[in-house]
Short mmCIF file of C-alpha atoms in Angstrom, two decimals:
data_model
loop_
_atom_site.label_atom_id
_atom_site.label_comp_id
_atom_site.label_asym_id
_atom_site.label_seq_id
_atom_site.Cartn_x
_atom_site.Cartn_y
_atom_site.Cartn_z
CA MET A 1 -88.91 -6.30 13.42
CA THR A 2 -85.50 -6.43 12.15
CA TYR A 3 -85.14 -10.12 13.55
CA ARG A 4 -88.25 -11.30 11.79
CA ILE A 5 -87.36 -9.73 8.47
CA GLU A 6 -83.97 -11.79 8.66
CA LYS A 7 -85.90 -14.82 9.51
CA ILE A 8 -88.33 -14.61 6.61
CA THR A 9 -85.52 -13.49 4.40
CA LYS A 10 -83.59 -16.92 5.22
CA ILE A 11 -86.98 -18.66 4.72
CA ILE A 12 -87.38 -17.36 1.12
CA ILE A 13 -83.67 -18.00 0.29
CA LEU A 14 -84.02 -21.68 1.09
CA LEU A 15 -87.40 -21.95 -0.78
CA ILE A 16 -85.31 -20.53 -3.84
CA MET A 17 -82.51 -23.09 -3.22
CA THR A 18 -84.77 -25.96 -2.84
CA ALA A 19 -86.57 -25.13 -6.16
CA ALA A 20 -83.40 -24.85 -7.89
CA LEU A 21 -82.33 -28.37 -6.55
CA ALA A 22 -85.88 -29.71 -7.75
CA LEU A 23 -85.16 -28.46 -11.21
CA THR A 24 -81.54 -30.25 -11.43
CA GLY A 25 -82.55 -33.36 -9.74
CA ALA A 26 -85.65 -34.05 -11.65
CA VAL A 27 -83.97 -36.95 -13.93
CA PRO A 28 -84.58 -40.66 -13.15
CA SER A 29 -81.68 -43.06 -12.58
CA PHE A 30 -81.31 -46.31 -13.87
CA ALA A 31 -79.97 -49.91 -12.65
CA ALA A 32 -76.42 -50.57 -13.62
CA ALA A 33 -75.69 -54.00 -15.56
CA ASP A 34 -72.36 -56.05 -16.17
CA ASN A 35 -71.01 -55.49 -19.44
CA ASN A 36 -68.92 -58.13 -21.16
CA SER A 37 -69.60 -57.15 -24.55
CA LYS A 38 -66.94 -57.68 -27.37
CA ASP A 39 -66.95 -55.11 -30.12
CA GLY A 40 -70.31 -53.66 -28.81
CA ARG A 41 -72.43 -56.58 -28.39
CA MET A 42 -72.71 -59.72 -26.27
CA VAL A 43 -72.99 -63.33 -27.36
CA SER A 44 -76.74 -64.32 -27.73
CA SER A 45 -78.42 -66.69 -25.56
CA ALA A 46 -79.36 -68.82 -28.71
CA GLU A 47 -77.88 -72.22 -28.22
CA ILE A 48 -76.10 -72.93 -31.48
CA ASP A 49 -76.30 -76.76 -32.31
CA TRP A 50 -74.33 -76.95 -35.50
CA GLU A 51 -74.55 -80.93 -35.35
CA ASP A 52 -77.92 -80.72 -36.88
CA ALA A 53 -77.11 -78.28 -39.49
CA PRO A 54 -77.15 -79.42 -43.09
CA ASP A 55 -73.68 -80.33 -44.72
CA VAL A 56 -72.06 -77.97 -47.28
CA GLU A 57 -69.44 -78.45 -49.91
CA GLY A 58 -68.34 -74.83 -49.81
CA THR A 59 -64.90 -74.01 -48.54
CA SER A 60 -65.48 -71.09 -46.44
CA VAL A 61 -69.24 -70.42 -45.17
CA ILE A 62 -71.04 -68.61 -42.66
CA MET A 63 -74.79 -67.79 -41.86
CA ILE A 64 -75.51 -64.55 -39.45
CA ASP A 65 -78.62 -63.22 -38.33
CA GLY A 66 -78.66 -59.69 -40.47
CA GLY A 67 -80.36 -57.96 -37.42
CA SER A 68 -78.29 -58.89 -34.53
CA GLY A 69 -75.03 -60.02 -36.40
CA GLU A 70 -75.17 -63.39 -34.61
CA ILE A 71 -73.46 -66.20 -36.22
CA LEU A 72 -75.72 -69.16 -36.47
CA TYR A 73 -73.33 -71.31 -38.68
CA GLU A 74 -69.84 -71.38 -39.70
CA LYS A 75 -67.34 -73.43 -41.44
CA ASN A 76 -63.86 -71.99 -42.21
CA ALA A 77 -65.42 -68.44 -41.72
CA GLU A 78 -62.08 -66.75 -41.11
CA GLU A 79 -60.05 -68.24 -43.97
CA ARG A 80 -58.76 -65.78 -46.19
CA ARG A 81 -60.02 -66.28 -49.91
CA ASP A 82 -60.70 -64.59 -53.25
CA PRO A 83 -64.20 -63.52 -53.19
CA ALA A 84 -64.66 -62.99 -56.90
CA SER A 85 -67.54 -60.45 -57.91
CA ILE A 86 -68.88 -60.48 -54.36
CA THR A 87 -66.42 -57.80 -54.27
CA LYS A 88 -68.91 -55.61 -55.58
CA ILE A 89 -70.82 -55.44 -52.58
CA LEU A 90 -68.64 -53.14 -51.13
CA THR A 91 -67.94 -51.08 -54.33
CA CYS A 92 -71.84 -50.58 -54.19
CA LEU A 93 -71.97 -49.33 -50.83
CA VAL A 94 -68.99 -46.98 -51.30
CA VAL A 95 -70.48 -45.38 -54.35
CA LEU A 96 -73.91 -44.98 -52.78
CA GLU A 97 -72.12 -43.26 -49.94
CA ASN A 98 -70.19 -40.96 -52.00
CA MET A 99 -72.20 -40.11 -55.19
CA ASP A 100 -75.63 -39.30 -56.13
CA LEU A 101 -77.97 -41.64 -58.31
CA ASP A 102 -78.57 -39.05 -60.94
CA ASP A 103 -75.07 -38.07 -61.37
CA GLU A 104 -73.84 -38.42 -64.77
CA ILE A 105 -70.56 -40.33 -65.74
CA THR A 106 -68.67 -40.09 -69.15
CA VAL A 107 -66.61 -43.45 -69.79
CA ALA A 108 -62.86 -42.50 -70.44
CA GLU A 109 -62.22 -45.33 -72.92
CA ASP A 110 -63.63 -48.60 -74.10
CA TYR A 111 -63.58 -51.57 -71.80
CA ASP A 112 -61.53 -54.73 -73.08
CA GLY A 113 -61.42 -56.50 -69.97
CA ALA A 114 -62.67 -60.20 -69.15
CA GLY A 115 -65.63 -61.50 -67.49
CA GLU A 116 -69.23 -60.11 -67.37
CA ASN A 117 -69.71 -56.60 -68.80
CA ILE A 118 -72.11 -54.04 -70.68
CA ALA A 119 -69.40 -52.85 -73.31
CA VAL A 120 -69.09 -49.31 -72.28
CA LYS A 121 -67.69 -47.33 -74.97
CA ALA A 122 -65.47 -44.02 -74.62
CA ASP A 123 -67.32 -40.91 -74.29
CA GLU A 124 -70.74 -43.05 -73.43
CA ARG A 125 -72.63 -41.41 -70.71
CA PHE A 126 -74.51 -43.20 -68.02
CA THR A 127 -75.88 -42.25 -64.36
CA VAL A 128 -74.54 -43.75 -61.43
CA GLU A 129 -77.77 -45.55 -60.95
CA GLN A 130 -77.54 -47.11 -64.34
CA LEU A 131 -73.91 -48.55 -63.76
CA LEU A 132 -74.71 -49.64 -60.24
CA TYR A 133 -77.73 -51.79 -61.52
CA ALA A 134 -75.26 -52.89 -64.34
CA MET A 135 -72.78 -54.08 -61.62
CA MET A 136 -74.90 -55.57 -59.10
CA VAL A 137 -77.86 -57.15 -61.34
CA GLY A 138 -75.56 -58.14 -64.23
CA SER A 139 -72.34 -58.22 -62.39
CA ALA A 140 -70.62 -55.84 -65.04
CA ASN A 141 -67.01 -55.62 -64.30
CA ASP A 142 -66.51 -52.47 -66.71
CA ALA A 143 -69.39 -50.65 -64.75
CA ALA A 144 -67.33 -51.32 -61.48
CA GLU A 145 -64.50 -49.78 -62.89
CA VAL A 146 -66.11 -46.87 -64.58
CA LEU A 147 -67.86 -46.25 -61.14
CA ALA A 148 -64.55 -46.38 -58.81
CA LEU A 149 -62.85 -44.14 -60.94
CA ALA A 150 -65.77 -41.58 -60.69
CA ALA A 151 -66.20 -41.99 -57.17
CA GLY A 152 -62.23 -42.13 -55.97
CA GLY A 153 -60.55 -40.09 -58.86
CA ASP A 154 -58.07 -43.20 -59.32
CA MET A 155 -58.52 -46.81 -58.76
CA GLU A 156 -55.78 -46.80 -55.78
CA THR A 157 -57.85 -43.93 -53.87
CA PHE A 158 -61.14 -46.02 -54.49
CA CYS A 159 -59.71 -49.34 -53.16
CA ASP A 160 -58.38 -47.35 -50.15
CA MET A 161 -62.00 -46.02 -49.58
CA MET A 162 -63.18 -49.81 -49.87
CA ASN A 163 -60.62 -51.10 -47.31
CA GLU A 164 -61.44 -48.11 -44.77
CA ARG A 165 -65.15 -48.93 -44.88
CA ALA A 166 -64.85 -52.45 -44.60
CA LYS A 167 -63.00 -52.01 -41.30
CA GLU A 168 -65.93 -49.79 -40.26
CA CYS A 169 -68.21 -52.59 -41.31
CA GLY A 170 -66.33 -54.75 -38.76
CA ALA A 171 -64.31 -56.71 -41.61
CA LYS A 172 -60.97 -57.83 -39.94
CA ASN A 173 -59.04 -59.62 -42.82
CA THR A 174 -60.07 -57.70 -45.97
CA SER A 175 -57.79 -56.26 -48.33
CA PHE A 176 -59.27 -55.30 -51.79
CA THR A 177 -56.93 -53.94 -54.58
CA ASN A 178 -59.75 -53.66 -57.10
CA PRO A 179 -63.53 -52.78 -57.31
CA ASN A 180 -64.93 -55.71 -59.31
CA GLY A 181 -62.93 -58.87 -58.06
CA MET A 182 -61.21 -59.80 -61.30
CA ASN A 183 -57.84 -61.65 -60.72
CA TYR A 184 -55.49 -59.15 -62.49
CA ALA A 185 -51.81 -59.94 -62.49
CA GLY A 186 -50.06 -58.45 -59.40
CA GLN A 187 -53.12 -58.23 -57.36
CA GLU A 188 -52.72 -61.59 -55.87
CA ASN A 189 -53.34 -59.90 -52.34
CA HIS A 190 -57.10 -59.32 -53.08
CA ARG A 191 -58.62 -61.31 -50.35
CA THR A 192 -61.04 -61.59 -47.70
CA THR A 193 -63.14 -63.72 -45.52
CA ALA A 194 -66.52 -65.20 -45.45
CA TYR A 195 -67.02 -63.61 -41.76
CA ASP A 196 -65.81 -60.25 -43.27
CA ILE A 197 -68.29 -60.34 -46.50
CA ALA A 198 -71.11 -61.32 -43.93
CA MET A 199 -70.14 -58.09 -41.92
CA ILE A 200 -70.06 -55.83 -45.11
CA ALA A 201 -73.12 -57.37 -46.53
CA ARG A 202 -74.91 -56.69 -43.12
CA GLU A 203 -74.12 -53.08 -43.06
CA ALA A 204 -74.81 -52.68 -47.05
CA MET A 205 -78.44 -53.96 -46.32
CA LYS A 206 -79.08 -51.13 -44.10
CA ASN A 207 -78.98 -48.94 -47.04
CA ASP A 208 -82.31 -48.73 -48.54
CA THR A 209 -81.18 -48.15 -52.28
CA PHE A 210 -78.74 -50.95 -51.94
CA ARG A 211 -81.51 -53.26 -50.91
CA LYS A 212 -83.48 -52.16 -54.05
CA ILE A 213 -80.80 -52.70 -56.38
CA VAL A 214 -79.52 -56.23 -55.02
CA SER A 215 -83.41 -57.51 -54.88
CA THR A 216 -83.92 -56.49 -58.65
CA ALA A 217 -84.25 -59.69 -61.01
CA GLU A 218 -84.07 -57.52 -64.41
CA TYR A 219 -83.09 -53.89 -65.42
CA ARG A 220 -83.36 -51.90 -68.41
CA ILE A 221 -80.67 -49.24 -69.29
CA PRO A 222 -82.17 -47.11 -71.87
CA THR A 223 -80.38 -46.23 -75.15
CA THR A 224 -77.53 -44.08 -74.51
CA ASN A 225 -75.26 -41.77 -76.85
CA LYS A 226 -73.23 -44.73 -77.83
CA SER A 227 -75.34 -47.58 -77.73
CA GLU A 228 -78.81 -49.16 -77.85
CA ALA A 229 -80.83 -50.13 -74.73
CA ARG A 230 -79.39 -52.86 -72.68
CA ASN A 231 -81.46 -55.70 -70.82
CA ILE A 232 -79.82 -56.91 -67.89
CA GLU A 233 -80.62 -60.26 -65.89
CA SER A 234 -79.85 -60.82 -62.65
CA THR A 235 -77.05 -63.56 -61.83
CA ASN A 236 -79.03 -64.48 -58.52
CA PRO A 237 -81.53 -67.36 -59.18
CA CYS A 238 -82.84 -67.32 -55.76
CA LEU A 239 -84.48 -64.22 -56.36
CA GLY A 240 -87.09 -66.58 -58.39
CA LEU A 241 -86.52 -69.60 -56.43
CA TYR A 242 -86.84 -68.93 -52.65
CA GLU A 243 -89.60 -66.92 -51.30
CA GLY A 244 -88.30 -63.97 -49.34
CA THR A 245 -85.12 -63.57 -51.02
CA THR A 246 -83.65 -60.34 -50.65
CA GLY A 247 -80.36 -60.25 -52.46
CA ILE A 248 -77.31 -60.12 -52.70
CA LYS A 249 -74.29 -61.08 -55.25
CA THR A 250 -72.96 -63.89 -57.02
CA GLY A 251 -69.29 -64.23 -57.95
CA THR A 252 -67.08 -66.60 -60.02
CA THR A 253 -63.52 -66.76 -61.12
CA SER A 254 -61.05 -69.59 -61.85
CA VAL A 255 -59.05 -68.63 -58.46
CA ALA A 256 -61.97 -67.88 -56.23
CA GLY A 257 -64.44 -70.63 -57.62
CA TYR A 258 -68.20 -70.47 -57.53
CA CYS A 259 -69.30 -67.90 -54.74
CA PHE A 260 -72.53 -66.47 -53.36
CA CYS A 261 -73.67 -64.36 -50.78
CA GLY A 262 -77.37 -64.34 -50.22
CA SER A 263 -80.15 -62.85 -48.06
CA ALA A 264 -83.68 -64.00 -47.27
CA LYS A 265 -86.31 -62.49 -45.23
CA LYS A 266 -89.23 -64.06 -43.20
CA ASP A 267 -91.23 -61.93 -40.75
CA ASP A 268 -88.70 -59.74 -38.77
CA THR A 269 -85.61 -62.32 -39.35
CA GLU A 270 -83.18 -61.82 -42.22
CA LEU A 271 -80.53 -64.28 -42.54
CA ILE A 272 -77.17 -63.66 -44.61
CA VAL A 273 -75.15 -66.66 -46.11
CA VAL A 274 -71.78 -66.26 -47.59
CA ASN A 275 -70.51 -69.23 -49.40
CA LEU A 276 -67.29 -69.25 -51.13
CA ASN A 277 -65.74 -71.90 -53.38
CA SER A 278 -68.46 -74.18 -53.53
CA GLY A 279 -70.44 -76.03 -56.79
CA ARG A 280 -71.83 -73.99 -59.67
CA GLU A 281 -75.28 -74.96 -58.44
CA GLN A 282 -74.66 -76.06 -54.98
CA ARG A 283 -73.77 -72.47 -53.75
CA PHE A 284 -77.47 -71.82 -54.27
CA SER A 285 -78.95 -75.14 -53.21
CA GLU A 286 -76.61 -75.12 -50.07
CA THR A 287 -77.66 -71.41 -49.12
CA ILE A 288 -81.39 -72.54 -49.17
CA LYS A 289 -80.74 -75.33 -46.91
CA LEU A 290 -78.88 -72.89 -44.61
CA TRP A 291 -82.03 -70.63 -44.72
CA ASP A 292 -84.51 -73.34 -44.05
CA TYR A 293 -82.38 -74.61 -41.03
CA GLY A 294 -81.87 -70.98 -39.61
CA PHE A 295 -85.67 -69.81 -40.03
CA SER A 296 -86.83 -73.16 -38.25
CA LYS A 297 -84.27 -72.80 -35.25
CA TYR A 298 -84.05 -69.01 -34.67
CA TYR A 299 -85.82 -65.74 -34.78
CA THR A 300 -84.82 -62.13 -34.11
CA TYR A 301 -86.44 -60.05 -31.38
CA LYS A 302 -85.95 -56.10 -31.78
CA ALA A 303 -85.42 -55.30 -27.79
CA ALA A 304 -85.10 -51.43 -28.71
CA GLU A 305 -85.96 -49.23 -31.61
CA GLY A 306 -83.17 -47.17 -32.97
CA GLY A 307 -83.52 -43.39 -32.34
CA LYS A 308 -86.08 -43.65 -30.09
CA VAL A 309 -85.85 -42.21 -26.28
CA LEU A 310 -84.88 -45.13 -23.70
CA ALA A 311 -83.82 -42.78 -20.97
CA GLU A 312 -82.87 -39.35 -19.81
CA GLU A 313 -79.91 -38.67 -17.93
CA ARG A 314 -78.72 -35.81 -15.98
CA VAL A 315 -76.21 -33.34 -17.56
CA SER A 316 -74.00 -30.90 -15.81
CA ARG A 317 -73.30 -27.36 -17.06
CA GLY A 318 -75.62 -27.69 -20.06
CA ASP A 319 -78.05 -25.60 -21.79
CA LYS A 320 -80.38 -28.52 -21.13
CA ARG A 321 -80.61 -30.49 -17.66
CA ALA A 322 -80.91 -33.66 -19.31
CA VAL A 323 -79.86 -35.66 -22.42
CA ASN A 324 -82.09 -38.07 -24.28
CA VAL A 325 -80.24 -41.50 -24.57
CA GLY A 326 -81.16 -44.30 -26.85
CA VAL A 327 -79.62 -46.67 -29.39
CA GLU A 328 -78.51 -45.68 -32.85
CA GLU A 329 -79.79 -48.60 -34.68
CA ASP A 330 -82.17 -51.19 -33.84
CA PHE A 331 -81.12 -53.43 -30.80
CA ASP A 332 -81.70 -57.01 -32.22
CA ILE A 333 -81.40 -60.15 -30.42
CA THR A 334 -81.20 -63.61 -32.05
CA LEU A 335 -83.27 -66.12 -29.96
CA ASN A 336 -84.17 -69.88 -30.23
CA LYS A 337 -87.46 -70.64 -31.85
CA GLY A 338 -90.14 -71.23 -28.68
CA TYR A 339 -88.21 -68.99 -26.32
CA ASP A 340 -90.48 -66.27 -24.76
CA ARG A 341 -89.42 -62.79 -25.42
CA LYS A 342 -91.10 -61.68 -22.50
CA ASN A 343 -88.36 -63.39 -20.59
CA ILE A 344 -86.00 -60.77 -21.77
CA SER A 345 -85.78 -57.38 -19.96
CA LEU A 346 -83.42 -54.22 -20.54
CA LYS A 347 -81.03 -52.68 -18.10
CA THR A 348 -79.05 -49.39 -18.89
CA ASP A 349 -75.83 -48.41 -17.49
CA ILE A 350 -75.13 -45.07 -18.11
CA ASP A 351 -71.71 -43.05 -17.57
CA GLU A 352 -71.84 -40.94 -14.43
CA ASP A 353 -71.32 -37.05 -14.60
CA LEU A 354 -72.16 -36.50 -17.98
CA LYS A 355 -70.75 -32.81 -18.60
CA ALA A 356 -71.89 -30.37 -21.48
CA PRO A 357 -71.16 -30.11 -24.38
CA ILE A 358 -72.23 -33.20 -25.78
CA LYS A 359 -72.67 -34.11 -29.28
CA LYS A 360 -75.36 -36.36 -30.89
CA GLY A 361 -74.18 -39.55 -31.32
CA THR A 362 -71.72 -39.53 -28.51
CA GLU A 363 -71.60 -43.13 -26.67
CA VAL A 364 -72.78 -42.50 -23.18
CA GLY A 365 -73.50 -45.99 -21.86
CA THR A 366 -74.42 -49.33 -22.45
CA ILE A 367 -77.93 -51.20 -22.69
CA THR A 368 -78.07 -54.84 -21.80
CA ALA A 369 -80.46 -57.54 -22.26
CA VAL A 370 -80.88 -59.87 -19.52
CA ASN A 371 -82.93 -63.03 -19.18
CA ARG A 372 -85.05 -64.03 -16.29
CA ASP A 373 -82.20 -65.72 -14.70
CA GLY A 374 -80.15 -62.36 -14.72
CA GLU A 375 -77.83 -63.54 -17.32
CA ALA A 376 -76.83 -60.90 -20.18
CA VAL A 377 -77.45 -61.96 -23.45
CA ALA A 378 -76.80 -59.35 -25.53
CA ALA A 379 -75.57 -55.47 -25.04
CA SER A 380 -75.30 -52.57 -27.52
CA PRO A 381 -73.85 -48.94 -27.14
CA LEU A 382 -76.13 -46.19 -25.77
CA ILE A 383 -76.09 -42.84 -27.41
CA ALA A 384 -76.97 -39.36 -26.88
CA LEU A 385 -79.93 -38.58 -29.26
CA GLU A 386 -79.36 -35.03 -29.27
CA ASN A 387 -76.86 -32.40 -28.96
CA VAL A 388 -76.38 -30.54 -25.57
CA ASP A 389 -74.39 -27.37 -25.73
CA GLU A 390 -72.48 -25.97 -22.69
CA GLY A 391 -74.83 -23.41 -20.58
CA GLY A 392 -74.44 -20.23 -19.30
CA ILE A 393 -72.95 -19.13 -15.98
CA LEU A 394 -76.16 -20.24 -13.95
CA SER A 395 -75.50 -23.80 -15.39
CA TYR A 396 -72.43 -23.96 -13.00
CA ILE A 397 -74.78 -23.92 -10.03
CA GLY A 398 -76.85 -26.74 -11.32
CA ILE A 399 -79.44 -24.49 -13.44
CA ALA A 400 -79.94 -25.26 -17.01
CA ASP A 401 -80.33 -22.64 -19.49
CA GLU A 402 -84.00 -24.08 -20.30
CA ASP A 403 -84.81 -23.29 -16.75
CA ARG A 404 -83.63 -19.90 -16.71
CA LEU A 405 -86.90 -18.34 -17.26
CA PHE A 406 -88.60 -20.26 -14.47
CA PHE A 407 -85.67 -19.60 -12.14
CA PHE A 408 -85.88 -15.89 -12.76
CA ALA A 409 -89.88 -15.94 -12.59
CA GLY A 410 -89.57 -17.76 -9.19
CA LEU A 411 -86.85 -15.35 -7.97
CA ALA A 412 -89.22 -12.55 -9.02
CA ALA A 413 -92.33 -13.98 -7.15
CA ALA A 414 -89.94 -14.73 -4.22
CA VAL A 415 -88.98 -10.84 -4.30
CA ILE A 416 -92.32 -9.60 -4.83
CA LEU A 417 -93.68 -12.09 -1.93
CA PHE A 418 -90.90 -10.67 0.35
CA MET A 419 -91.75 -7.06 -0.32
CA ILE A 420 -95.41 -8.07 0.58
CA ILE A 421 -94.42 -9.84 3.81
CA VAL A 422 -92.24 -6.61 4.63
CA ARG A 423 -94.85 -4.20 3.92
CA ILE A 424 -97.21 -6.58 5.98
CA ILE A 425 -94.86 -6.43 8.85
CA LYS A 426 -94.38 -2.82 8.71
CA ARG A 427 -98.11 -2.27 8.89
CA MET A 428 -98.56 -4.50 11.74
CA ASN A 429 -95.92 -2.75 13.51
CA TYR A 430 -97.32 0.55 12.77
CA ARG A 431 -100.69 -0.33 13.98
CA LYS A 432 -99.12 -2.11 17.15
CA ASN A 433 -97.04 1.18 17.68
CA LYS A 434 -100.33 3.25 17.25
CA ARG A 435 -102.14 1.33 19.90
CA ARG A 436 -99.10 1.59 22.29
CA ARG A 437 -99.06 5.38 21.93
CA ALA A 438 -102.75 5.49 22.43
CA GLN A 439 -102.47 3.23 25.57
CA ARG A 440 -99.63 5.40 26.92
CA GLN A 441 -101.84 8.80 26.40
CA ARG A 442 -104.72 6.84 28.20
CA ASN A 443 -102.22 6.03 31.03
CA VAL A 444 -100.95 9.43 31.45
CA ARG A 445 -104.41 10.98 31.37
CA ARG A 446 -105.62 8.49 34.18
CA ARG A 447 -102.66 9.45 36.00
CA GLU A 448 -103.27 13.19 35.65
CA TRP A 449 -107.16 12.36 36.54
CA GLU A 450 -106.33 10.23 39.62
CA LYS A 451 -103.72 13.06 40.79
CA GLU A 452 -106.51 15.87 40.52
CA ARG A 453 -108.73 13.84 42.69
CA ASN A 454 -106.37 13.08 45.33
CA PRO A 455 -103.69 16.00 45.51
CA PHE A 456 -102.38 14.60 48.77
CA ASP A 457 -101.07 11.22 47.04
CA ARG A 458 -97.39 11.78 47.34
CA ASN A 459 -96.79 8.80 44.92
CA VAL A 460 -98.81 9.94 42.14
#
C-alpha cells in the first residue's frame, strides 16, 4: 500500500510540474533577422535615380518621404546655412510640447524688431494658440520671441530647449541662437542644414496641432486689450497652388536668401521638401517640381501600425508571463511605384531572456522588412507596449503572478485528487483485508471440520 501511494504521489507531482512548464512556455518564438540599421532604420530598396530629377537653383535642397524618412533627392543637404524663419518650425514644436494652447501670455514690452510682426504691445494679452498662428501663418517675429520667453523663461534657456529637441528629431548640425531666425548681431552661428530641417519638420508633422496650424491659409486674432482684431494671411502660396499641400513654412533674410520647407500628401504618401537660398518664386516652383517627381516615382507602404501588437515574448520573473511587443510609430517603407508590397515580409528579432521589470517603451528588439530575395529593405526598433512588473516568489520558478490562481487551483485539485485516490486505495485495501480474514476463518473452520471427521489423521 505504501509503495502505491508513493508512486501515485510522484505521478501527481509530475503532472503539476508539467502544467507549470506549459504555463511558462506558451509563448511563440520568432525568426531572427540580420540588422544592419543606422539610427534605427535601414536603407530602403527604392532605387533612387537622381539623374531624371528636376533641376533646382536652391543652394541646399532635400526631399524626404515624411513617413519613412527616406531621402529621395538631395543637393548639398549637409551644408550648414542660415534658415531664416524656417527656424520657427522648431520654435512651434517646442512651445506645443511645453505649453497649453489656452495659456494666456502678457507681453512684457513693445516689439521694435525688424521683419514680419503683428506689433505686439506692452501688457497686451494673447493666448498661446493666437501667437502660434501669428508666428507660423504670418511669420510674426515678435510672436516667436514672446512665446520663447513664456516657454523658456529667458531666451538662452529656450534656445537650449530648441537645440536639444533638434537632436532628438535627428538633426546633426543645428545650432539655433534665437527663436525666429533673424540675423541679430553676434548670432552668426545660427545655422542648420537642409537635412536637419527635414528631420525637424518630419517630427513636427507628427503633432496634429502643428499640422493644423501650418495648413491654415488665413487666421484672425480677435480684439485684445490693446489692439483691434488682426487678420493674418499665410506666407505659403502652395496652400492655394498645389493640391495636397499640408504646410509648412517660408523664410527670408538677406543672409539666408529665399527659403522654403513645404509638405504635400497624396494617398498615404507625404513628401517634405526643404529648399534653402533659392529664388523668391523659384523656391515654390522648384518644390512643386520635386513633389511631382517624387509622387510619380515612389509611394509609402505602412508595413506595421504603431502601437499594434506584433508579437508576444516570454518574460522571466514578471507578474505576466509575456510582454506585448510592437513599434512605437508606424513602420513606413518607401517603395518604387509599381513594386508590389506583397513582396515584403516582416521578421522580428527579439532580445533573449527578457527579465522583469520592463517599462513600456523599452526597446526589446528589431523588426525588419525583407524582400522576396531575402534582402533587408528597412528596419525599426521593437518596443514593449506595456509595463511588466517584477513578480512574486513563484515567478522565480517560472510561474507568473497572473497564473498564480490557476496554479493554486490546479494544486488544490491535485491535492483533492490525491486524497480521493488515497481514500479509494484504503477502501480497496480494507475490502481486500476483509476478504482475506474471511478466507482465513473459512480455512480454520474447514480444518476443524476435517479434523472432527478424521480424528486419527496426525497431519491435521
